[in-house]
Amino acid sequence: MSMDSIVSLCKRRGFLFQSSEIYGGLQGFWDYGPLGVELKRNVKEAWWSDMVTAHDDMSTLAGAPSPYAMEGLDCTIIMHPQVWKCSGHYDLFHDFMVDCRETKKRYRHDQLNGRWVEAKGNKIFVTAPASDEEQGHMTKRALKFFNLRNKHIDDLKWEGESTCLTEMTSFEEVLGPDAKTLGTLTEPREFNLMFKTYVGALSGEEGAAYLRPETAQGIFVNFKNVLDSTRHRLPLGIAQIGKSFRNEITPRNFTFRSREFEQMEIEFFCHPDQSKDWYMYWRDRRLKWYHEMGIDSGNLIMREHSPKELAHYSIGTADIEYAFPFMAEGEYGELEGVSHRGDFDLRSHMEGKLDEKSNPLTLQLGDDGKPKWKGSGKDLNYRDDLTNDKYTPHVIEPSAGADRATLAFLCEAYTVDQQPDDKGKMQERIVMKLHPRLAPIKAAILPLVKKDGMPELSKEIYLDLKKHFNVFYDEKGAVGRRYRRSDEAGTPYCITVDGQTLEDKTVTIRERDTTEQSRIKIDECEQVIRDRINNG
RNA sequence: GCGGGUGUAGCUCAAUGGUAGAGCUCCAGCCUUCCAAGCUGAUUGUGAGGGUUCGAUUCCCUUCACCCGCUCCA
């Protein structure tokens, strides 16, 4: 199954369109069409319901150390600029890049290493991407530059140790990692991955603000507000769904990497001693959720980050990844990251930006020896009024992409099978096998033929069911064609009014995946559909 | 950002320096009593901008988007 056919169906049936398509589109931005908006709403509502409103806060759930409370939140997209300085995004998302004028390649300024080397009376600073093999690369580059053969390797006079390019003030004697001539690297230039805007009428730097690159920070800065207004004890999870923005350098792969996207995030606050157990709980709970929503376990993996990838303060991070059709065989794309964040975020918003490379965490200092970014100074610690224990909660963060999940559900649902036509000959059928909870339209109401009062009765049933579900009425063309149309939209049930309906007030209900039909009373339709959706 | 490829109807794809065509879909009508049937009819298109030319969808330039590889990936 190819991504092209999925993209084509999305366009054809109105799941996804390119943003601003009539003007040629805009890279990294996508619109949801009539079916897409329902699908994505259902994804978000399923998540919100399962994680927040329908959460059982009285019982100890399987794998959980104790019962826990869940609350929701909806924060602004533009927040105080200091939020992003203390969160680390301001520094992190301000990568400095250098371009090579000769090869047109671009490198992260801080990820190039180099070393002085002399030969034939010339001294140059030869660079290579920082890695274990960088000395090998540098040697090759130097030999080539000085036009020396391998056997003359000893003519190279190395000076000093390998150092980062950021240590260099001038690039005149620098040989770029892929360049043939010296001094082709440009000055380091800022690459802002956060969208910048201006608050207020003046567009001076005092009014500079950023569109949030993640929803999580809104939860951290409101942690105390939520605690104070709800009287919950820890452990407590706070959930938020909302748009985030990242100025990706290379948006690619349909909606997978978009510049405007929607996140579904939980910040789960707990006692430090229990944080590992809660981390394990959330990993498993979130993986299970995707299974429950119909993603085949074979296409889904949990990838634990290696200790090398982890921030020092973190016990663990696990990505839930899906085998998207656009990925290479055996490769997966991230749907959700579940990370143990320790007390990094709350402390950073209290004390000032902490140095994530430090262990134990210490305040990050600027060149002047003062805190690099000042925190709020507000007390975000938690005091357990039963034990009088006061501590900074640790945080587990299950952070999911709503658009990525929606895309994964679309990919997973896309199925081509064989079904007989009216002459019994097998024909190819495209069917979107979406979980009934996620399906944009729950049922199609179809008169078998457009006469004998069938349309009238069908419309009555349609209007009645419409009060409860998103249903669709279709009387155009042969019924087989209408079944196929609803299959392609992922509609799980078709209610058909036929000759018998007029006699005994029964209709047929057809299952999308099997095309099997059974006969039920008109009065039972609502309950039958409801039961099947919930047990789907 | 670099290299390569592709942009023609809603979809899949033809063709051409001189009025752009097919299949499917969609729409209207007829016919149809359960899985894309049939008949009749209708709508719709060269990504955008510029250049060459009597004339450009075709040739050239720029740009935008998508795909593949590299790079990046919080």
Coordinates of C-alpha atoms (C1' of nucleotides) in Angstrom, one line a residue:
Chain A
M1 CA 0.0 0.0 0.0
S2 CA 1.5 3.3 -1.0
M3 CA 1.3 6.7 0.6
D4 CA 0.2 8.1 -2.8
S5 CA -3.1 6.2 -2.8
I6 CA -3.8 7.4 0.7
V7 CA -3.0 11.0 -0.1
S8 CA -5.2 10.7 -3.2
L9 CA -8.1 9.3 -1.2
C10 CA -7.7 12.0 1.4
K11 CA -8.1 14.6 -1.3
R12 CA -10.8 12.9 -3.2
R13 CA -13.0 12.2 -0.2
G14 CA -12.3 15.4 1.8
F15 CA -10.1 14.2 4.6
L16 CA -7.1 16.5 3.9
F17 CA -6.3 19.3 1.6
Q18 CA -3.2 21.3 1.1
S19 CA -3.5 24.7 2.8
S20 CA -4.2 27.6 0.5
E21 CA -4.2 25.2 -2.4
I22 CA -5.6 27.6 -5.0
Y23 CA -2.6 29.8 -4.4
G24 CA -0.2 26.9 -4.9
G25 CA -0.1 25.7 -1.3
L26 CA 2.1 26.5 1.6
Q27 CA 4.8 24.1 2.7
G28 CA 4.1 22.5 6.1
F29 CA 0.5 23.5 6.4
W30 CA -2.6 21.3 5.8
D31 CA -6.3 21.7 6.1
Y32 CA -8.8 19.1 7.2
G33 CA -11.8 18.7 4.9
P34 CA -15.4 17.7 5.9
L35 CA -14.5 14.1 6.7
G36 CA -11.1 15.0 8.1
V37 CA -12.4 17.5 10.6
E38 CA -14.8 14.9 12.0
L39 CA -12.1 12.2 12.1
K40 CA -9.7 14.5 13.9
R41 CA -12.4 15.7 16.3
N42 CA -13.2 12.1 17.1
V43 CA -9.5 11.4 17.7
K44 CA -9.2 14.3 20.1
E45 CA -12.6 13.5 21.8
A46 CA -11.6 9.8 22.3
W47 CA -8.3 10.9 23.9
W48 CA -10.0 13.6 26.1
S49 CA -12.7 11.2 27.1
D50 CA -10.5 8.2 27.8
M51 CA -7.8 10.3 29.6
V52 CA -9.8 13.0 31.3
T53 CA -13.6 13.1 31.6
A54 CA -14.2 9.3 31.7
H55 CA -11.1 8.6 33.7
D56 CA -11.9 6.5 36.8
D57 CA -10.3 8.4 39.6
M58 CA -11.7 6.1 42.3
S59 CA -9.9 2.9 41.4
T60 CA -6.4 1.8 41.1
L61 CA -6.0 1.1 37.4
A62 CA -4.0 -1.8 36.1
G63 CA -0.3 -1.0 36.3
A64 CA -0.9 2.2 38.3
P65 CA 0.6 2.7 41.8
S66 CA -2.6 4.4 43.1
P67 CA -5.7 6.1 42.0
Y68 CA -5.1 9.5 40.5
A69 CA -7.1 12.6 39.4
M70 CA -7.2 14.2 35.9
E71 CA -8.1 17.7 35.0
G72 CA -8.1 19.7 31.7
L73 CA -6.8 23.1 30.7
D74 CA -6.9 25.3 27.7
C75 CA -4.1 27.9 27.6
T76 CA -3.2 30.6 25.2
I77 CA -0.9 30.1 22.2
I78 CA 1.0 33.3 22.9
M79 CA 2.5 33.4 26.4
H80 CA 5.0 35.5 28.3
P81 CA 8.3 35.3 26.5
Q82 CA 10.1 34.4 29.7
V83 CA 8.2 31.1 29.6
W84 CA 10.2 30.0 26.6
K85 CA 13.5 31.3 28.1
C86 CA 13.0 29.2 31.2
S87 CA 11.7 26.2 29.3
G88 CA 14.8 26.1 27.3
H89 CA 13.0 26.5 23.9
Y90 CA 14.4 30.0 23.4
D91 CA 18.0 28.7 23.5
L92 CA 17.3 25.4 21.9
F93 CA 15.2 26.7 19.0
H94 CA 17.8 29.4 18.2
D95 CA 20.2 27.1 16.5
F96 CA 23.0 28.9 14.7
M97 CA 23.8 27.6 11.3
V98 CA 26.7 28.1 8.9
D99 CA 26.3 27.7 5.2
C100 CA 29.0 26.7 2.7
R101 CA 29.1 29.1 -0.2
E102 CA 30.8 26.5 -2.4
T103 CA 28.8 23.4 -1.7
K104 CA 25.5 25.1 -0.6
K105 CA 25.4 22.7 2.4
R106 CA 24.3 23.9 5.8
Y107 CA 25.7 22.8 9.2
R108 CA 24.8 23.4 12.8
H109 CA 27.5 25.8 14.0
D110 CA 28.0 23.9 17.2
Q111 CA 28.1 20.5 15.5
L112 CA 31.3 21.1 13.5
N113 CA 34.6 20.3 14.9
G114 CA 38.0 21.3 13.5
R115 CA 41.7 21.1 14.0
W116 CA 44.7 23.2 12.8
V117 CA 47.0 21.3 10.4
E118 CA 50.1 22.5 8.5
A119 CA 51.7 21.2 5.3
K120 CA 53.7 22.6 2.4
G121 CA 54.1 25.8 4.4
N122 CA 50.4 26.4 4.7
K123 CA 48.3 26.2 7.8
I124 CA 44.6 25.6 7.7
F125 CA 41.7 24.7 10.1
V126 CA 40.1 21.6 8.7
T127 CA 36.6 20.8 9.8
A128 CA 34.3 17.7 10.0
P129 CA 30.9 17.0 11.6
A130 CA 31.5 16.1 15.2
S131 CA 31.7 12.3 15.5
D132 CA 33.9 9.4 16.6
E133 CA 35.4 9.3 13.1
E134 CA 36.0 13.0 12.8
Q135 CA 39.8 12.7 12.8
G136 CA 39.6 10.2 9.9
H137 CA 37.5 12.6 7.9
M138 CA 39.8 15.5 8.8
T139 CA 42.9 13.6 7.7
K140 CA 41.3 12.7 4.4
R141 CA 40.2 16.3 3.8
A142 CA 43.6 17.6 4.7
L143 CA 45.4 15.2 2.3
K144 CA 43.1 16.1 -0.5
F145 CA 43.5 19.9 0.2
F146 CA 47.3 19.7 0.2
N147 CA 47.2 17.3 -2.7
L148 CA 49.2 14.6 -0.8
R149 CA 49.1 10.9 -1.2
N150 CA 48.3 8.5 1.6
K151 CA 51.9 7.5 2.0
H152 CA 52.8 11.2 2.8
I153 CA 50.4 11.2 5.7
D154 CA 53.3 12.1 8.0
D155 CA 53.7 15.4 6.2
L156 CA 50.6 16.6 7.9
K157 CA 51.6 18.5 11.1
W158 CA 48.6 18.6 13.4
E159 CA 48.4 21.3 16.0
G160 CA 46.3 21.2 19.2
E161 CA 43.2 19.1 19.8
S162 CA 40.0 19.0 17.9
T163 CA 37.9 22.0 18.9
C164 CA 34.4 23.2 18.1
L165 CA 33.9 25.6 15.3
T166 CA 32.2 28.0 17.8
E167 CA 35.7 28.7 19.2
M168 CA 36.8 30.2 15.9
T169 CA 36.3 34.0 15.4
S170 CA 37.3 34.1 11.8
F171 CA 36.6 31.5 9.1
E172 CA 39.2 32.7 6.6
E173 CA 41.5 29.7 7.2
V174 CA 38.7 27.3 7.7
L175 CA 38.1 24.5 5.3
G176 CA 34.5 23.6 5.2
P177 CA 33.6 19.9 5.8
D178 CA 32.9 19.4 2.0
A179 CA 34.6 22.4 0.5
K180 CA 37.6 22.4 -1.8
T181 CA 38.7 26.0 -1.0
L182 CA 39.2 27.9 2.2
G183 CA 36.9 30.4 3.8
T184 CA 33.7 29.3 2.1
L185 CA 31.7 29.1 5.4
T186 CA 29.3 32.0 6.1
E187 CA 29.0 33.8 9.5
P188 CA 26.8 31.8 11.8
R189 CA 23.2 32.8 11.3
E190 CA 20.4 32.4 13.7
F191 CA 17.7 29.9 12.7
N192 CA 14.6 30.5 14.7
L193 CA 12.4 27.5 15.0
M194 CA 9.8 29.4 17.0
F195 CA 7.4 31.6 15.1
K196 CA 7.9 35.2 16.2
T197 CA 5.2 37.8 16.5
Y198 CA 4.7 41.1 18.2
V199 CA 2.3 41.9 20.9
G200 CA 0.8 45.4 20.9
A201 CA 0.8 48.0 18.2
L202 CA 4.5 48.6 18.1
S203 CA 6.7 46.0 16.5
G204 CA 9.8 46.7 18.6
E205 CA 11.7 44.0 20.4
E206 CA 10.0 44.9 23.7
G207 CA 6.8 43.5 22.2
A208 CA 8.4 40.4 20.7
A209 CA 6.6 37.1 21.5
Y210 CA 6.4 33.6 20.2
L211 CA 3.8 31.2 19.1
R212 CA 4.1 28.2 21.5
P213 CA 6.2 25.3 20.2
E214 CA 4.5 23.0 22.6
T215 CA 1.4 23.1 24.8
A216 CA 3.2 21.6 27.9
Q217 CA 4.5 24.9 29.3
G218 CA 1.0 26.3 29.7
I219 CA 0.3 23.4 32.1
F220 CA 3.5 24.0 34.1
V221 CA 2.9 27.7 34.6
N222 CA -0.7 26.9 35.6
F223 CA 0.2 24.0 37.9
K224 CA -0.5 26.0 41.1
N225 CA -3.7 27.5 39.7
V226 CA -5.1 24.1 39.0
L227 CA -4.1 22.7 42.4
D228 CA -5.5 25.7 44.2
S229 CA -8.8 25.7 42.3
T230 CA -9.5 22.0 42.4
R231 CA -8.3 21.0 45.9
H232 CA -6.8 17.8 44.4
R233 CA -4.0 15.9 46.0
L234 CA -1.1 14.5 44.0
P235 CA -0.9 12.4 41.9
L236 CA -2.6 14.6 39.4
G237 CA -2.6 14.7 35.7
I238 CA -3.4 17.9 33.7
A239 CA -4.3 17.5 30.1
Q240 CA -4.4 20.0 27.2
I241 CA -5.2 19.8 23.5
G242 CA -4.2 22.7 21.3
K243 CA -2.2 24.1 18.4
S244 CA 1.5 24.4 18.5
F245 CA 3.9 25.9 15.9
R246 CA 7.4 25.0 14.8
N247 CA 9.1 26.6 11.9
E248 CA 10.5 23.3 10.6
I249 CA 13.3 23.6 8.2
T250 CA 12.1 20.6 6.2
P251 CA 8.4 19.8 6.5
R252 CA 7.9 16.5 4.8
N253 CA 5.7 13.4 4.5
F254 CA 2.2 14.8 4.2
T255 CA 1.0 16.0 7.6
F256 CA 3.6 14.1 9.6
R257 CA 5.9 17.1 10.0
S258 CA 3.8 20.2 9.8
R259 CA 4.6 23.7 10.9
E260 CA 1.2 24.2 12.5
F261 CA 0.0 21.1 14.4
E262 CA -2.1 20.0 17.3
Q263 CA -0.8 18.3 20.4
M264 CA -2.6 16.3 23.1
E265 CA -0.4 16.5 26.2
I266 CA -0.6 15.4 29.8
E267 CA 1.7 16.6 32.5
F268 CA 1.4 14.1 35.3
F269 CA 2.6 15.4 38.7
C270 CA 3.6 12.9 41.3
H271 CA 5.9 12.2 44.3
P272 CA 9.6 11.8 43.2
D273 CA 9.7 8.3 44.8
Q274 CA 6.9 7.1 42.7
S275 CA 7.9 8.7 39.4
K276 CA 9.5 5.6 37.9
D277 CA 6.3 3.5 38.5
W278 CA 4.2 6.2 37.0
Y279 CA 6.5 6.5 34.1
M280 CA 6.0 2.8 33.4
Y281 CA 2.3 3.1 33.9
W282 CA 1.9 5.9 31.3
R283 CA 4.1 4.2 28.7
D284 CA 1.9 1.1 28.8
R285 CA -1.4 3.0 29.2
R286 CA -0.6 5.1 26.1
L287 CA 0.5 2.3 23.9
K288 CA -2.6 0.4 24.9
W289 CA -4.7 3.3 23.8
Y290 CA -3.5 3.2 20.2
H291 CA -4.3 -0.5 20.2
E292 CA -7.8 0.1 21.5
M293 CA -8.3 2.6 18.8
G294 CA -7.6 0.0 16.2
I295 CA -3.9 0.2 15.4
D296 CA -2.5 -3.2 14.7
S297 CA 0.2 -4.0 17.2
G298 CA 2.5 -5.1 14.4
N299 CA 2.6 -1.6 13.1
L300 CA 3.2 0.0 16.4
I301 CA 6.4 -0.1 18.5
M302 CA 7.6 1.3 21.7
R303 CA 11.1 2.6 21.5
E304 CA 12.9 3.3 24.7
H305 CA 15.6 6.0 24.4
S306 CA 19.0 4.8 25.2
P307 CA 20.7 6.3 28.2
K308 CA 22.9 8.4 25.8
E309 CA 19.8 10.0 24.3
L310 CA 18.3 10.9 27.7
A311 CA 18.5 14.2 29.5
H312 CA 20.5 13.7 32.7
Y313 CA 17.5 14.4 35.0
S314 CA 15.3 11.8 33.2
I315 CA 14.7 8.2 34.2
G316 CA 13.4 7.4 30.8
T317 CA 11.8 8.4 27.6
A318 CA 9.8 6.1 25.3
D319 CA 8.5 6.9 21.9
I320 CA 5.4 5.3 20.6
E321 CA 6.1 4.9 16.9
Y322 CA 4.0 3.8 13.9
A323 CA 5.2 2.2 10.7
F324 CA 3.9 4.9 8.3
P325 CA 3.9 3.8 4.6
F326 CA 6.3 6.6 3.7
M327 CA 8.9 5.2 6.1
A328 CA 11.5 2.7 4.9
E329 CA 11.0 -0.9 5.8
G330 CA 11.6 -1.4 9.5
E331 CA 11.5 2.3 10.3
Y332 CA 8.9 4.0 12.3
G333 CA 7.7 7.5 12.9
E334 CA 6.9 9.0 16.3
L335 CA 3.3 9.3 17.3
E336 CA 3.9 10.1 20.9
G337 CA 6.7 10.6 23.4
V338 CA 6.3 9.6 27.0
S339 CA 9.0 11.1 29.1
H340 CA 10.1 11.3 32.6
R341 CA 11.0 15.0 33.1
G342 CA 11.9 14.9 36.8
D343 CA 11.5 18.3 38.4
F344 CA 13.2 20.2 35.6
D345 CA 10.2 22.2 34.4
L346 CA 8.7 23.3 37.7
R347 CA 12.1 24.2 39.2
S348 CA 13.1 26.1 36.0
H349 CA 9.9 28.2 36.3
M350 CA 10.7 28.8 40.0
E351 CA 14.4 29.3 40.2
G352 CA 15.3 30.1 36.6
K353 CA 16.4 28.0 33.6
L354 CA 18.3 25.0 34.9
D355 CA 21.2 23.5 33.0
E356 CA 19.8 20.3 31.5
K357 CA 23.4 18.9 31.2
S358 CA 24.0 19.2 35.0
N359 CA 23.4 16.4 37.5
P360 CA 22.1 17.2 40.0
L361 CA 20.4 20.1 38.2
T362 CA 21.9 23.5 38.8
L363 CA 21.0 26.9 37.6
Q364 CA 22.3 27.7 34.2
L365 CA 24.5 30.8 34.3
G366 CA 25.2 33.3 31.7
D367 CA 28.7 34.6 30.6
D368 CA 28.4 37.2 33.4
G369 CA 28.1 34.5 36.1
K370 CA 24.5 35.5 36.8
P371 CA 21.4 33.3 36.1
K372 CA 21.0 33.0 32.3
W373 CA 17.2 33.3 32.5
K374 CA 15.4 34.4 35.7
G375 CA 12.5 32.2 36.9
S376 CA 9.2 33.5 38.3
G377 CA 10.3 33.3 41.9
K378 CA 6.9 31.8 42.7
D379 CA 6.7 28.7 44.9
L380 CA 5.5 25.8 42.7
N381 CA 6.3 23.1 45.3
Y382 CA 3.6 20.9 46.7
R383 CA 2.8 20.3 50.3
D384 CA 1.0 17.2 51.2
D385 CA -1.4 18.3 53.9
L386 CA -1.8 14.8 55.3
T387 CA 1.9 14.0 55.8
N388 CA 3.1 17.6 55.8
D389 CA 5.7 16.4 53.2
K390 CA 6.8 19.3 51.0
Y391 CA 8.5 18.5 47.7
T392 CA 8.8 19.6 44.1
P393 CA 6.7 17.1 42.1
H394 CA 8.2 15.0 39.4
V395 CA 6.5 15.0 36.0
I396 CA 5.7 12.3 33.5
E397 CA 4.8 13.7 30.1
P398 CA 2.8 11.7 27.6
S399 CA 2.9 14.1 24.6
A400 CA 0.9 13.0 21.5
G401 CA 0.5 14.6 18.1
A402 CA -3.2 14.8 17.2
D403 CA -2.4 15.1 13.5
R404 CA 0.1 12.3 13.6
A405 CA -2.4 10.1 15.3
T406 CA -5.0 11.0 12.8
L407 CA -2.6 10.2 10.0
A408 CA -1.7 6.9 11.5
F409 CA -5.4 6.0 11.9
L410 CA -6.0 6.9 8.2
C411 CA -3.0 4.8 7.1
E412 CA -4.0 1.9 9.3
A413 CA -7.6 2.0 8.0
Y414 CA -6.8 2.1 4.3
T415 CA -7.7 -1.3 3.0
V416 CA -8.2 -2.8 -0.4
D417 CA -10.2 -6.0 -0.6
Q418 CA -12.3 -8.0 -3.1
Q419 CA -16.1 -7.9 -3.0
P420 CA -18.5 -9.3 -5.6
D421 CA -20.4 -7.0 -7.8
D422 CA -24.1 -7.5 -8.8
K423 CA -23.0 -10.2 -11.2
G424 CA -21.0 -12.0 -8.6
K425 CA -17.7 -11.0 -10.2
M426 CA -15.0 -10.0 -7.7
Q427 CA -14.2 -6.3 -7.8
E428 CA -11.6 -4.3 -5.9
R429 CA -13.0 -2.3 -3.0
I430 CA -11.3 0.5 -1.1
V431 CA -12.5 0.5 2.5
M432 CA -11.4 2.7 5.4
K433 CA -11.6 0.4 8.3
L434 CA -11.6 3.1 10.9
H435 CA -12.6 2.3 14.5
P436 CA -16.4 3.1 14.8
R437 CA -15.5 5.7 17.5
L438 CA -13.2 7.5 15.1
A439 CA -15.3 7.2 11.9
P440 CA -16.4 10.6 10.7
I441 CA -19.9 9.3 9.8
K442 CA -21.4 6.6 11.9
A443 CA -24.1 5.4 9.6
A444 CA -25.5 5.9 6.1
I445 CA -29.3 5.8 5.7
L446 CA -30.2 4.4 2.3
P447 CA -33.5 3.7 0.6
L448 CA -33.0 0.6 -1.5
V449 CA -34.7 2.3 -4.5
K450 CA -36.0 5.8 -5.0
K451 CA -39.7 5.0 -5.0
D452 CA -42.6 3.3 -3.2
G453 CA -42.2 5.6 -0.2
M454 CA -38.7 4.3 0.7
P455 CA -37.0 7.7 0.5
E456 CA -39.7 9.3 2.7
L457 CA -39.3 6.7 5.4
S458 CA -35.5 6.8 5.1
K459 CA -35.5 10.5 5.7
E460 CA -37.6 10.1 8.8
I461 CA -35.1 7.6 10.2
Y462 CA -32.2 9.8 9.1
L463 CA -33.5 12.9 10.9
D464 CA -34.2 10.9 14.0
L465 CA -30.7 9.4 14.1
K466 CA -29.1 12.7 13.3
K467 CA -30.0 13.9 16.8
H468 CA -27.6 11.3 18.2
F469 CA -24.9 10.6 15.6
N470 CA -23.3 12.1 12.5
V471 CA -25.3 10.2 9.9
F472 CA -25.6 10.6 6.1
Y473 CA -28.5 10.2 3.8
D474 CA -27.9 9.0 0.2
E475 CA -30.5 8.0 -2.4
K476 CA -28.5 8.6 -5.6
G477 CA -27.6 5.7 -7.8
A478 CA -27.7 2.0 -7.3
V479 CA -27.5 0.8 -3.7
G480 CA -24.2 -1.1 -4.3
R481 CA -22.6 2.1 -5.4
R482 CA -23.8 3.8 -2.3
Y483 CA -22.4 1.0 -0.1
R484 CA -19.0 1.5 -1.8
R485 CA -19.1 5.2 -1.3
S486 CA -19.8 4.8 2.4
D487 CA -17.0 2.2 2.7
E488 CA -14.5 4.6 1.3
A489 CA -15.6 7.3 3.8
G490 CA -15.1 4.7 6.6
T491 CA -18.8 4.7 7.6
P492 CA -19.1 1.6 9.7
Y493 CA -22.9 1.0 9.3
C494 CA -25.4 1.3 6.5
I495 CA -29.1 1.3 7.4
T496 CA -31.2 0.2 4.3
V497 CA -34.9 0.7 3.9
D498 CA -36.4 -1.9 1.6
G499 CA -39.8 -3.3 0.7
Q500 CA -40.1 -5.3 3.9
T501 CA -39.6 -2.1 5.9
L502 CA -42.9 -0.8 4.7
E503 CA -44.6 -3.9 6.0
D504 CA -43.0 -4.7 9.3
K505 CA -41.0 -1.6 10.3
T506 CA -37.6 -3.4 10.1
V507 CA -34.5 -2.3 8.3
T508 CA -31.2 -4.0 7.4
I509 CA -28.0 -2.9 9.1
R510 CA -24.8 -3.6 7.1
E511 CA -21.3 -4.0 8.6
R512 CA -18.7 -2.1 6.6
D513 CA -15.8 -4.6 7.0
T514 CA -17.7 -7.8 6.4
T515 CA -20.6 -6.4 4.3
E516 CA -22.8 -8.7 6.3
Q517 CA -26.4 -7.6 7.0
S518 CA -28.9 -8.3 9.7
R519 CA -32.4 -7.1 10.2
I520 CA -33.4 -4.9 13.1
K521 CA -36.5 -2.9 14.1
I522 CA -36.4 0.8 13.2
D523 CA -36.9 1.6 16.9
E524 CA -33.8 -0.3 17.8
C525 CA -31.5 1.5 15.4
E526 CA -30.2 4.1 17.8
Q527 CA -29.4 1.6 20.5
V528 CA -27.8 -0.9 18.1
I529 CA -25.6 1.7 16.6
R530 CA -24.6 3.0 20.0
D531 CA -23.8 -0.4 21.3
R532 CA -21.8 -1.3 18.2
I533 CA -19.8 1.9 18.3
N534 CA -18.9 1.4 21.9
N535 CA -18.0 -2.3 21.5
G536 CA -16.4 -1.8 18.1
Chain B
rG1 C1' 19.3 23.9 2.6
rC2 C1' 21.6 20.5 -1.5
rG3 C1' 20.8 16.9 -5.6
rG4 C1' 17.2 14.3 -8.7
rG5 C1' 12.1 13.8 -10.3
rU6 C1' 7.0 15.5 -11.1
rG7 C1' 3.1 19.4 -11.8
rU8 C1' -2.6 18.5 -17.7
rA9 C1' -10.5 17.5 -15.4
rG10 C1' -12.4 15.6 -8.6
rC11 C1' -9.0 10.9 -9.4
rU12 C1' -5.6 7.9 -12.7
rC13 C1' -3.3 9.0 -17.0
rA14 C1' -2.7 10.6 -22.7
rA15 C1' -1.4 14.3 -26.5
rU16 C1' 0.5 18.7 -29.0
rG17 C1' 4.8 25.2 -31.2
rG18 C1' -1.6 26.2 -34.2
rU19 C1' -9.5 24.8 -31.2
rA20 C1' -6.3 19.7 -25.2
rG21 C1' -8.4 13.6 -25.1
rA22 C1' -9.7 8.9 -22.5
rG23 C1' -11.3 5.8 -18.3
rC24 C1' -13.3 6.3 -13.6
rU25 C1' -15.8 9.7 -10.4
rC26 C1' -19.4 13.5 -9.9
rC27 C1' -24.2 15.9 -11.6
rA28 C1' -29.3 15.6 -14.2
rG29 C1' -32.9 12.2 -16.2
rC30 C1' -34.6 7.2 -17.4
rC31 C1' -34.3 2.4 -15.5
rU32 C1' -33.3 -0.3 -11.2
rU33 C1' -35.9 -4.5 -4.9
rC34 C1' -29.1 -5.4 -1.9
rC35 C1' -23.0 -4.5 -3.1
rA36 C1' -19.2 0.6 -8.2
rA37 C1' -25.0 -2.6 -13.8
rG38 C1' -27.3 -0.2 -18.2
rC39 C1' -29.0 4.0 -21.4
rU40 C1' -29.2 9.5 -22.5
rG41 C1' -27.2 14.1 -21.4
rA42 C1' -24.2 17.8 -18.8
rU43 C1' -20.1 20.4 -16.1
rU44 C1' -14.9 20.6 -15.5
rG45 C1' -8.3 21.3 -16.8
rU46 C1' -2.3 22.6 -18.7
rG47 C1' 0.4 25.2 -10.5
rA48 C1' 1.9 30.8 -10.7
rG49 C1' 4.7 34.8 -13.0
rG50 C1' 7.8 36.4 -16.9
rG51 C1' 10.5 35.7 -21.7
rU52 C1' 11.1 33.9 -26.9
rU53 C1' 7.2 33.6 -30.9
rC54 C1' 2.3 35.7 -35.5
rG55 C1' 0.9 32.0 -31.9
rA56 C1' 3.5 28.6 -25.8
rU57 C1' 0.3 23.5 -22.1
rU58 C1' 4.8 22.3 -25.2
rC59 C1' 11.0 25.9 -25.7
rC60 C1' 13.8 29.3 -21.9
rC61 C1' 14.0 31.8 -17.1
rU62 C1' 12.0 32.7 -12.2
rU63 C1' 8.9 31.0 -8.5
rC64 C1' 5.5 27.7 -5.7
rA65 C1' 4.1 22.9 -4.4
rC66 C1' 4.6 17.6 -4.1
rC67 C1' 7.7 13.0 -4.4
rC68 C1' 12.7 10.4 -3.7
rG69 C1' 17.7 10.7 -1.7
rC70 C1' 21.0 13.7 1.6
rU71 C1' 20.8 17.1 5.7
rC72 C1' 17.8 18.2 9.9
rC73 C1' 14.5 16.2 13.5
rA74 C1' 12.8 19.6 19.8

